Coordinates of C-alpha atoms in Angstrom, one line a residue:
Chain A
M966 CA 55.7 130.8 154.0
K967 CA 54.4 131.2 150.5
Y968 CA 56.8 134.1 149.7
L969 CA 59.7 132.0 151.0
T970 CA 58.7 129.1 148.7
W971 CA 58.4 131.2 145.6
S972 CA 61.6 133.2 146.2
F973 CA 63.4 129.8 146.6
L974 CA 61.9 128.6 143.4
L975 CA 63.0 131.8 141.7
L976 CA 66.5 131.2 143.0
V977 CA 66.5 127.7 141.5
F978 CA 65.3 129.0 138.1
C979 CA 68.1 131.6 138.1
S980 CA 70.8 129.0 138.8
V981 CA 69.4 126.8 136.0
G982 CA 70.0 129.7 133.6
C983 CA 73.6 130.2 134.8
A984 CA 74.4 126.5 134.5
H985 CA 74.0 126.5 130.7
S986 CA 76.9 128.6 129.6
P987 CA 79.9 126.4 129.2
A988 CA 83.1 128.4 128.5
E989 CA 84.1 127.5 125.0
T990 CA 87.7 127.1 124.2
S991 CA 87.0 126.6 120.5
P992 CA 90.1 127.0 118.4
S993 CA 90.3 130.0 116.1
A994 CA 89.1 129.5 112.5
P995 CA 91.5 127.1 110.7
V996 CA 92.9 129.7 108.4
A997 CA 96.5 130.6 109.0
Q998 CA 96.6 134.4 109.2
N999 CA 100.2 134.9 110.5
P1000 CA 101.9 138.2 109.7
Q1001 CA 104.9 137.7 107.6
T1002 CA 107.4 139.3 110.1
T1003 CA 106.9 136.8 112.9
L1004 CA 107.0 133.9 110.4
S1005 CA 110.3 134.9 108.9
T1006 CA 112.0 135.4 112.3
N1007 CA 110.8 131.9 113.3
D1008 CA 112.2 130.4 110.2
Q1009 CA 115.5 132.1 110.7
A1010 CA 116.2 131.0 114.2
P1011 CA 116.1 127.1 113.9
S1012 CA 117.8 127.0 110.4
D1013 CA 120.6 129.3 111.7
V1014 CA 121.2 126.9 114.5
D1015 CA 121.0 124.0 112.2
E1016 CA 123.6 125.5 109.9
A1017 CA 126.0 126.2 112.7
V1018 CA 125.8 122.6 113.9
N1019 CA 126.2 121.2 110.3
V1020 CA 129.1 123.4 109.2
G1021 CA 131.0 122.9 112.5
V1022 CA 131.3 126.6 113.3
P1023 CA 133.9 127.4 116.0
H1024 CA 132.6 127.7 119.5
D1025 CA 132.6 131.5 119.7
D1026 CA 130.4 131.8 116.7
V1027 CA 128.0 129.2 118.1
A1028 CA 127.8 131.3 121.3
L1029 CA 127.0 134.3 119.2
L1030 CA 124.4 132.5 117.2
D1031 CA 122.9 131.3 120.5
E1032 CA 122.6 134.9 121.6
R1033 CA 121.0 135.8 118.3
T1034 CA 118.5 133.0 118.7
E1035 CA 117.7 134.2 122.2
E1036 CA 117.2 137.8 120.8
N1037 CA 114.9 136.5 118.2
A1038 CA 113.0 134.5 120.7
V1039 CA 112.7 137.6 122.9
D1040 CA 111.5 139.6 119.8
N1041 CA 109.0 136.8 119.1
D1042 CA 107.6 137.0 122.6
Q1043 CA 107.4 140.8 122.4
T1044 CA 105.7 140.8 119.0
S1045 CA 103.3 138.1 120.2
L1046 CA 102.5 140.0 123.3
D1047 CA 101.9 143.1 121.3
Q1048 CA 99.5 141.3 119.0
G1049 CA 98.0 139.4 122.0
A1050 CA 97.5 136.6 119.4
I1051 CA 99.1 133.7 121.3
E1052 CA 96.5 132.0 123.5
A1053 CA 97.6 130.4 126.8
E1054 CA 97.2 126.9 125.4
F1055 CA 100.1 127.4 123.0
L1056 CA 102.4 128.7 125.7
D1057 CA 101.7 125.6 127.7
D1058 CA 104.5 123.1 127.8
D1059 CA 102.4 120.6 129.7
L1060 CA 102.3 117.2 128.1
D1061 CA 100.5 115.3 130.9
F1062 CA 99.1 112.8 128.5
L1063 CA 102.6 111.3 128.1
D1064 CA 102.5 110.2 131.7
E1065 CA 99.2 108.5 131.1
E1066 CA 100.5 106.5 128.3
T1067 CA 102.3 103.3 129.3
E1068 CA 105.4 102.0 127.6
E1069 CA 103.7 99.1 125.9
E1070 CA 101.4 101.5 124.1
V1071 CA 104.4 102.9 122.2
V1072 CA 104.8 100.3 119.5
S1073 CA 107.8 100.4 117.2
V1074 CA 108.9 97.7 114.9
A1075 CA 112.3 97.8 113.3
D1076 CA 112.6 98.5 109.6
P1077 CA 116.1 97.5 108.5
L1078 CA 114.8 96.7 105.0
A1079 CA 113.4 100.2 104.6
P1080 CA 114.8 100.9 101.1
W1081 CA 113.6 97.6 99.7
N1082 CA 110.2 98.0 101.6
R1083 CA 109.7 101.5 100.1
L1084 CA 110.4 100.0 96.6
M1085 CA 107.8 97.3 97.2
F1086 CA 105.4 99.8 98.6
Q1087 CA 105.7 101.8 95.3
F1088 CA 105.2 98.6 93.3
N1089 CA 102.1 97.7 95.3
D1090 CA 100.8 101.2 94.9
K1091 CA 101.1 101.1 91.1
L1092 CA 99.6 97.5 91.1
Y1093 CA 96.6 98.8 93.0
F1094 CA 95.9 101.8 90.8
W1095 CA 96.7 100.1 87.5
F1096 CA 95.1 96.8 88.2
L1097 CA 93.2 96.1 91.4
K1098 CA 91.3 99.3 91.5
P1099 CA 89.9 99.2 88.0
V1100 CA 89.1 95.5 88.1
S1101 CA 87.4 95.7 91.5
T1102 CA 85.4 98.7 90.4
G1103 CA 84.2 96.8 87.4
Y1104 CA 83.5 93.8 89.6
K1105 CA 81.6 95.9 92.0
A1106 CA 79.5 97.4 89.2
V1107 CA 78.6 94.0 87.8
V1108 CA 78.2 91.8 90.8
P1109 CA 75.1 92.5 93.0
G1110 CA 75.6 93.2 96.7
P1111 CA 74.1 90.0 98.1
V1112 CA 76.3 87.9 95.8
K1113 CA 79.4 89.7 97.0
S1114 CA 78.3 89.2 100.6
G1115 CA 77.7 85.6 99.8
V1116 CA 81.2 85.1 98.3
Q1117 CA 82.7 86.8 101.3
N1118 CA 80.8 84.6 103.7
F1119 CA 81.8 81.5 101.8
F1120 CA 85.5 82.2 102.0
T1121 CA 85.2 83.3 105.6
N1122 CA 83.5 80.0 106.4
L1123 CA 86.3 78.0 104.6
A1124 CA 88.9 79.7 106.7
T1125 CA 87.4 78.3 109.9
P1126 CA 90.2 75.7 110.5
I1127 CA 92.7 78.6 110.6
R1128 CA 90.7 80.5 113.3
M1129 CA 89.9 77.3 115.2
T1130 CA 93.5 76.2 115.4
G1131 CA 94.5 79.7 116.4
C1132 CA 92.0 79.8 119.2
I1133 CA 93.0 76.3 120.5
L1134 CA 96.7 77.1 120.4
Q1135 CA 96.1 80.3 122.3
G1136 CA 94.2 78.5 125.0
K1137 CA 90.9 80.0 123.9
G1138 CA 88.8 76.9 124.2
H1139 CA 85.4 78.6 124.3
E1140 CA 86.2 80.7 121.3
A1141 CA 87.3 77.5 119.4
Q1142 CA 83.9 76.0 120.2
V1143 CA 82.1 79.1 118.9
E1144 CA 84.0 78.8 115.6
F1145 CA 83.1 75.1 115.4
V1146 CA 79.4 75.9 115.9
R1147 CA 79.6 78.8 113.5
F1148 CA 81.0 76.5 110.8
W1149 CA 78.2 73.9 111.2
L1150 CA 75.5 76.5 111.3
N1151 CA 76.7 78.4 108.3
S1152 CA 77.5 75.3 106.3
T1153 CA 74.1 73.8 106.8
I1154 CA 71.5 76.5 107.2
G1155 CA 73.7 79.0 105.5
V1156 CA 74.0 76.6 102.5
L1157 CA 77.7 75.8 102.3
G1158 CA 78.7 79.0 103.9
F1159 CA 77.2 81.5 101.5
G1160 CA 74.8 82.6 104.1
D1161 CA 75.7 83.8 107.6
P1162 CA 72.9 82.9 109.9
A1163 CA 75.4 82.9 112.8
K1164 CA 75.6 86.7 112.7
N1165 CA 72.2 86.9 114.2
Y1166 CA 73.6 85.4 117.5
P1167 CA 75.9 87.8 119.3
E1168 CA 77.2 84.9 121.4
L1169 CA 78.5 83.4 118.1
D1170 CA 80.6 86.4 117.2
I1171 CA 83.5 85.6 114.9
H1172 CA 87.0 85.2 116.6
D1173 CA 89.5 86.1 114.0
E1174 CA 92.7 84.4 115.1
D1175 CA 95.6 83.4 113.0
M1176 CA 99.1 81.9 113.3
G1177 CA 100.8 85.2 113.5
Q1178 CA 98.7 86.2 116.5
T1179 CA 99.3 82.8 118.1
L1180 CA 103.0 83.3 117.8
A1181 CA 102.6 86.8 119.3
T1182 CA 100.8 85.3 122.3
Y1183 CA 103.7 82.9 122.8
G1184 CA 106.0 86.0 123.1
V1185 CA 107.5 85.8 119.6
G1186 CA 108.4 89.4 118.7
D1187 CA 107.5 91.0 115.4
G1188 CA 111.0 90.7 114.1
F1189 CA 111.0 93.4 111.5
Y1190 CA 108.7 95.1 109.1
V1191 CA 108.6 93.8 105.5
V1192 CA 106.5 94.7 102.5
W1193 CA 105.9 91.8 100.1
P1194 CA 105.1 92.5 96.4
V1195 CA 101.4 91.9 95.8
L1196 CA 100.8 90.5 99.3
G1197 CA 101.4 93.8 101.0
P1198 CA 102.8 94.8 104.5
S1199 CA 103.7 92.1 107.0
T1200 CA 106.3 91.4 109.6
L1201 CA 108.7 88.5 109.9
R1202 CA 106.5 86.8 112.5
D1203 CA 103.3 87.4 110.6
T1204 CA 104.8 86.0 107.4
A1205 CA 105.8 82.8 109.2
G1206 CA 102.2 82.7 110.6
S1207 CA 100.7 83.1 107.1
V1208 CA 102.8 80.2 105.8
G1209 CA 101.5 78.1 108.7
D1210 CA 97.9 79.2 107.9
L1211 CA 98.3 78.1 104.3
F1212 CA 98.5 74.5 105.5
M1213 CA 95.1 74.9 107.2
N1214 CA 93.3 76.5 104.3
P1215 CA 91.3 73.9 102.3
V1216 CA 91.8 76.0 99.2
T1217 CA 95.5 75.2 99.2
Y1218 CA 94.9 71.5 98.6
L1219 CA 92.9 72.0 95.5
P1220 CA 94.6 71.7 92.0
I1221 CA 96.8 74.7 91.5
G1222 CA 94.6 76.3 88.8
V1223 CA 91.4 76.1 90.9
S1224 CA 93.3 77.2 94.0
A1225 CA 94.8 80.2 92.4
G1226 CA 91.5 81.2 90.8
M1227 CA 89.7 80.9 94.1
S1228 CA 92.3 82.9 96.0
G1229 CA 92.1 85.6 93.3
E1230 CA 88.4 85.7 93.5
N1231 CA 88.5 86.0 97.3
K1232 CA 91.0 88.9 97.2
L1233 CA 89.0 90.7 94.4
N1234 CA 85.8 90.3 96.3
Q1235 CA 87.3 91.6 99.5
A1236 CA 88.8 94.6 97.6
S1237 CA 85.4 95.4 96.2
F1238 CA 84.1 96.2 99.7
R1239 CA 86.9 98.5 100.4
T1240 CA 87.3 100.6 97.3
G1241 CA 88.4 104.1 98.2
D1242 CA 89.9 103.1 101.6
Y1243 CA 93.5 103.0 100.3
E1244 CA 93.1 106.3 98.5
S1245 CA 91.8 107.9 101.7
L1246 CA 94.7 106.6 103.7
K1247 CA 97.1 108.0 101.1
E1248 CA 95.3 111.4 101.1
A1249 CA 95.3 111.6 104.8
A1250 CA 99.0 110.8 105.1
I1251 CA 101.9 113.2 105.1
D1252 CA 104.2 110.2 104.5
P1253 CA 102.1 107.3 103.0
Y1254 CA 104.8 104.6 103.5
E1255 CA 105.1 105.5 107.2
A1256 CA 101.4 105.8 107.6
V1257 CA 100.7 102.4 106.2
R1258 CA 103.5 100.8 108.2
D1259 CA 102.2 102.3 111.5
A1260 CA 98.6 101.5 110.6
Y1261 CA 99.5 97.8 110.0
I1262 CA 101.5 97.5 113.2
Q1263 CA 98.7 99.1 115.3
H1264 CA 96.0 97.0 113.6
R1265 CA 97.9 93.8 114.3
K1266 CA 98.5 94.8 117.9
T1267 CA 94.8 95.5 118.4
K1268 CA 93.9 92.1 116.9
M1269 CA 96.4 90.4 119.2
E1270 CA 94.9 92.0 122.2
E1271 CA 91.4 91.0 121.4
Chain B
M476 CA 49.1 120.9 147.6
K477 CA 51.5 121.4 150.5
K478 CA 53.2 118.0 149.8
I479 CA 53.7 118.8 146.1
I480 CA 55.8 121.9 146.6
P481 CA 58.7 120.2 148.3
I482 CA 58.7 117.5 145.7
L483 CA 58.7 120.1 142.9
V484 CA 61.5 122.0 144.6
V485 CA 63.6 118.8 144.8
L486 CA 62.9 118.0 141.1
L487 CA 63.8 121.5 140.1
I488 CA 67.2 121.2 141.8
V489 CA 67.9 117.7 140.5
I490 CA 66.8 118.0 136.9
P491 CA 69.2 120.9 135.9
S492 CA 72.1 119.2 137.6
L493 CA 71.4 116.0 135.5
A494 CA 71.3 118.1 132.3
Q495 CA 74.6 119.8 133.3
S496 CA 76.6 116.5 133.4
A497 CA 76.5 115.8 129.7
Q498 CA 77.6 112.3 129.0
P499 CA 80.4 111.8 126.4
L500 CA 78.2 109.5 124.2
D501 CA 75.5 112.2 124.0
A502 CA 78.2 114.9 123.4
L503 CA 79.3 112.8 120.4
R504 CA 75.9 111.7 119.2
G505 CA 74.5 115.2 118.7
P506 CA 77.2 116.4 116.3
V507 CA 77.5 113.1 114.4
D508 CA 73.8 112.9 113.9
S509 CA 73.9 116.6 112.7
I510 CA 76.6 115.8 110.2
I511 CA 74.6 112.8 108.9
S512 CA 71.5 114.9 108.5
V513 CA 73.5 117.5 106.6
L514 CA 74.8 114.8 104.3
N515 CA 71.3 113.5 103.8
D516 CA 69.8 116.9 103.3
P517 CA 68.3 117.2 99.8
Q518 CA 69.1 120.9 99.5
Y519 CA 72.9 120.1 99.5
Q520 CA 72.7 117.2 97.0
D521 CA 73.5 119.4 94.1
S522 CA 77.3 119.4 93.5
A523 CA 77.2 123.2 93.3
K524 CA 76.1 123.4 96.9
R525 CA 79.0 121.3 98.0
D526 CA 80.9 124.3 99.4
V527 CA 77.9 125.3 101.5
E528 CA 77.6 121.7 102.7
Q529 CA 81.3 121.7 103.6
E530 CA 81.0 124.9 105.6
K531 CA 78.0 123.5 107.5
I532 CA 79.9 120.4 108.4
W533 CA 83.0 122.5 109.4
E534 CA 80.9 124.4 111.9
I535 CA 80.0 121.1 113.6
I536 CA 83.5 119.8 113.5
R537 CA 85.1 122.9 114.9
K538 CA 83.0 122.4 118.1
L539 CA 83.4 118.7 118.3
F540 CA 87.1 118.3 117.8
D541 CA 89.7 119.7 120.2
F542 CA 92.4 120.5 117.6
T543 CA 94.9 121.9 120.2
E544 CA 94.7 118.6 122.2
M545 CA 95.2 116.6 118.9
A546 CA 98.1 118.8 117.8
K547 CA 99.8 118.3 121.2
R548 CA 99.3 114.6 121.1
T549 CA 100.5 114.1 117.6
L550 CA 103.7 116.1 118.2
A551 CA 104.2 114.6 121.7
R552 CA 107.7 115.5 122.9
N553 CA 108.3 117.6 119.8
W554 CA 105.7 120.1 121.0
R555 CA 108.3 121.4 123.4
S556 CA 110.7 122.2 120.6
F557 CA 108.1 124.3 118.8
T558 CA 107.8 128.0 119.6
P559 CA 104.4 129.2 120.7
Q560 CA 103.9 130.9 117.4
E561 CA 104.8 127.6 115.6
R562 CA 102.5 125.7 117.9
K563 CA 99.6 128.0 117.1
E564 CA 100.3 127.8 113.4
F565 CA 100.7 124.0 113.5
T566 CA 97.4 123.6 115.3
Q567 CA 95.6 125.8 112.8
V568 CA 97.1 124.1 109.8
F569 CA 96.8 120.6 111.1
G570 CA 93.2 121.2 112.1
E571 CA 92.3 122.5 108.7
F572 CA 94.1 119.6 107.0
L573 CA 92.3 117.0 109.2
G574 CA 88.9 118.6 108.8
N575 CA 89.3 118.9 105.0
T576 CA 90.5 115.2 104.8
Y577 CA 87.6 114.0 106.9
I578 CA 84.9 116.1 105.2
S579 CA 86.0 115.3 101.6
K580 CA 86.1 111.6 102.5
I581 CA 82.6 111.6 103.9
Q582 CA 81.2 113.8 101.1
K583 CA 82.5 111.4 98.5
D584 CA 81.9 108.1 100.1
Y585 CA 78.8 108.6 102.3
K586 CA 76.1 106.3 101.0
K587 CA 73.5 106.1 103.7
E588 CA 75.7 104.1 106.0
M589 CA 74.5 103.6 109.5
V590 CA 76.3 104.7 112.6
V591 CA 75.6 102.5 115.6
Y592 CA 76.6 103.9 119.0
V593 CA 77.8 100.9 120.9
K594 CA 78.8 102.2 124.3
E595 CA 80.9 104.7 126.3
E596 CA 83.6 103.7 128.7
M597 CA 84.8 106.2 131.3
V598 CA 88.6 106.0 131.6
T599 CA 88.7 108.8 134.2
D600 CA 86.2 111.5 135.2
S601 CA 87.4 113.6 132.3
K602 CA 88.4 111.0 129.8
A603 CA 86.2 108.6 127.9
L604 CA 86.1 106.2 125.0
V605 CA 82.9 106.2 122.9
K606 CA 82.6 103.1 120.7
T607 CA 80.7 103.2 117.5
K608 CA 80.3 101.1 114.5
I609 CA 79.8 102.0 110.9
V610 CA 77.7 99.4 109.1
R611 CA 78.5 99.3 105.4
E612 CA 76.8 96.4 103.5
A613 CA 78.2 93.2 104.9
L614 CA 81.1 95.1 106.6
E615 CA 81.2 96.5 110.1
I616 CA 83.9 99.0 110.8
P617 CA 84.5 99.8 114.5
V618 CA 85.3 103.5 115.0
N619 CA 86.1 104.6 118.6
Y620 CA 86.4 108.2 119.7
G621 CA 88.7 109.3 122.5
M622 CA 87.0 112.2 124.3
K623 CA 88.2 114.6 126.9
L624 CA 86.2 116.8 129.2
H625 CA 87.5 120.4 129.2
D626 CA 85.6 123.4 130.6
G627 CA 82.5 121.3 130.9
V628 CA 82.5 120.3 127.3
W629 CA 83.3 116.8 126.0
R630 CA 85.4 116.9 122.8
V631 CA 87.2 114.4 120.6
Y632 CA 90.9 114.2 120.8
D633 CA 91.5 110.9 118.9
V634 CA 89.7 108.7 116.4
N635 CA 90.5 105.0 116.3
I636 CA 89.4 103.2 113.2
E637 CA 89.7 99.4 113.2
G638 CA 92.3 99.5 115.9
V639 CA 94.4 102.2 114.3
S640 CA 94.7 105.4 116.3
L641 CA 94.8 108.6 114.3
V642 CA 96.9 110.4 116.8
K643 CA 99.5 107.6 117.0
N644 CA 99.6 107.2 113.2
Y645 CA 100.4 110.9 112.7
R646 CA 102.8 110.9 115.6
T647 CA 104.9 108.3 113.9
Q648 CA 104.9 110.2 110.7
F649 CA 105.6 113.6 112.3
N650 CA 108.3 112.2 114.5
K651 CA 110.1 110.7 111.5
I652 CA 110.0 114.1 109.7
L653 CA 111.1 116.1 112.7
L654 CA 114.1 113.9 113.3
S655 CA 115.9 115.6 110.5
K656 CA 113.8 118.7 109.6
P657 CA 112.8 121.8 111.6
P658 CA 109.2 122.5 112.7
S659 CA 108.7 125.0 109.9
H660 CA 109.3 122.3 107.3
L661 CA 106.5 120.1 108.8
I662 CA 104.1 123.1 108.7
E663 CA 105.1 123.8 105.1
R664 CA 104.3 120.2 104.1
L665 CA 100.9 120.4 105.8
K666 CA 100.2 123.6 103.9
K667 CA 101.2 121.9 100.7
K668 CA 98.8 119.0 101.4
I669 CA 96.0 121.6 102.0
E670 CA 96.8 123.2 98.6
Q671 CA 96.7 119.7 97.0
Q672 CA 93.3 119.1 98.6
K673 CA 92.0 122.4 97.2
Q674 CA 93.4 121.6 93.8
G675 CA 91.9 118.1 93.9
K676 CA 88.6 119.7 94.7
A677 CA 89.1 122.1 91.8
V678 CA 89.9 119.2 89.5
S679 CA 86.9 117.2 90.5
D680 CA 84.7 120.3 90.3
Q681 CA 85.9 120.9 86.8
A682 CA 85.4 117.3 85.9
A683 CA 81.9 117.5 87.3
L684 CA 81.2 120.7 85.2
E685 CA 82.6 119.0 82.1
A686 CA 80.5 116.0 82.7
L687 CA 77.4 118.2 83.0
L688 CA 78.2 120.1 79.9
G689 CA 79.0 116.9 78.0
A690 CA 75.4 115.8 78.8
Y691 CA 74.0 118.8 77.0
C692 CA 76.4 119.1 74.0

């Protein structure tokens, strides 16, 4: 009986050892080490076909070119088999994740004003690097952290009517109440909104709704993508929403000089929290204009779904 | 004594099987915490040691990210029009580009920010979403990781920052490019970006050197 028990335990110990050896399918080191021959044949094949299509080569020649492409493809396979360098994952045509993705996940907003938008994008880019970045860097260096946070809290608090109206119009009664409570709590205990005691209560989480999202909830489509100078990316619907929000922003009703000054301070303060973000986005992008456009659309879609 | 043995046996069977089913959140937490500890490590604070630091972080990233899956998802239907050799090259180049971008960003900008692991959501048995938050001063940035279970290992296939999916963002960019250009063109552009990254590093290294010399001259 004793031997049986101990041999059983031994068996268990052995199986434990076997369990901890996951098969790693780690990708090869990210340094391209492709022999020149395969590379050149690859480059040849698609561009040849491209040329044939563009130049309008007669049918026979196209057939010939097709044969040649096939030959090249066969050569490729042979050379790759010889080297044994192509792992199974790269021969796999399987794109099963496409089935998982629903149609609504694929978001595309028309961009008929693309040339104008690209121009505005360039303008905003220069504006950022020549003006906003140096000024917000200086601002960040001079203004202490708590003061910056205080200013942000103040303006966030002031924008409560926008969020509340957005919640109400979207039928989010509870969220509207939360915004109301937040406003009173932050304005009183948080001293006119500079503090944010409400953040200590998770049930009083901020609900960032605006007119653009409200319109989206009613089924209003994006319209098309537009890049405004200074104001940045938007869509037709979101621009209409922003105009609506202006009427609910208390700052709008102050004398124009004060209003402009306060808006400017708000934007500058916000920018000081995010120095480096735009540069990172540009660095990480192959086509910065498309990257920003897609990022904006995705971001708005996420906010709408919240 | 006789009663303890069956209990011990049961425990010995149950405990290893618990350890075997690694949860996606834990699979993410380990590497991310390692990266943070490398960034905080005093021996790498010297700018001369930056390459060593980068290599250390690369080791962690290579195991955490599934670059092939990411390459497939960013190319989507275009994957089928790439030859196997092009697919392999694209995956290598894109992986290197992504890793460099991510590492240079965190090396430059990391200032003791806190990573909060919020929760994990199992989409299927082999797919999960791990939600985290980066807390930076008064700002909280939600960062969600899409993870997939492959061969018993959970790896990241998508990063979603403030509602913007990395995979979808690159897919839009690549799709636009591939509408009018062949795969080799895209691969060349990625290689050029990598070159720019290396030069940018060289420029900032030189600037750092000059600043250092300037302090002594």
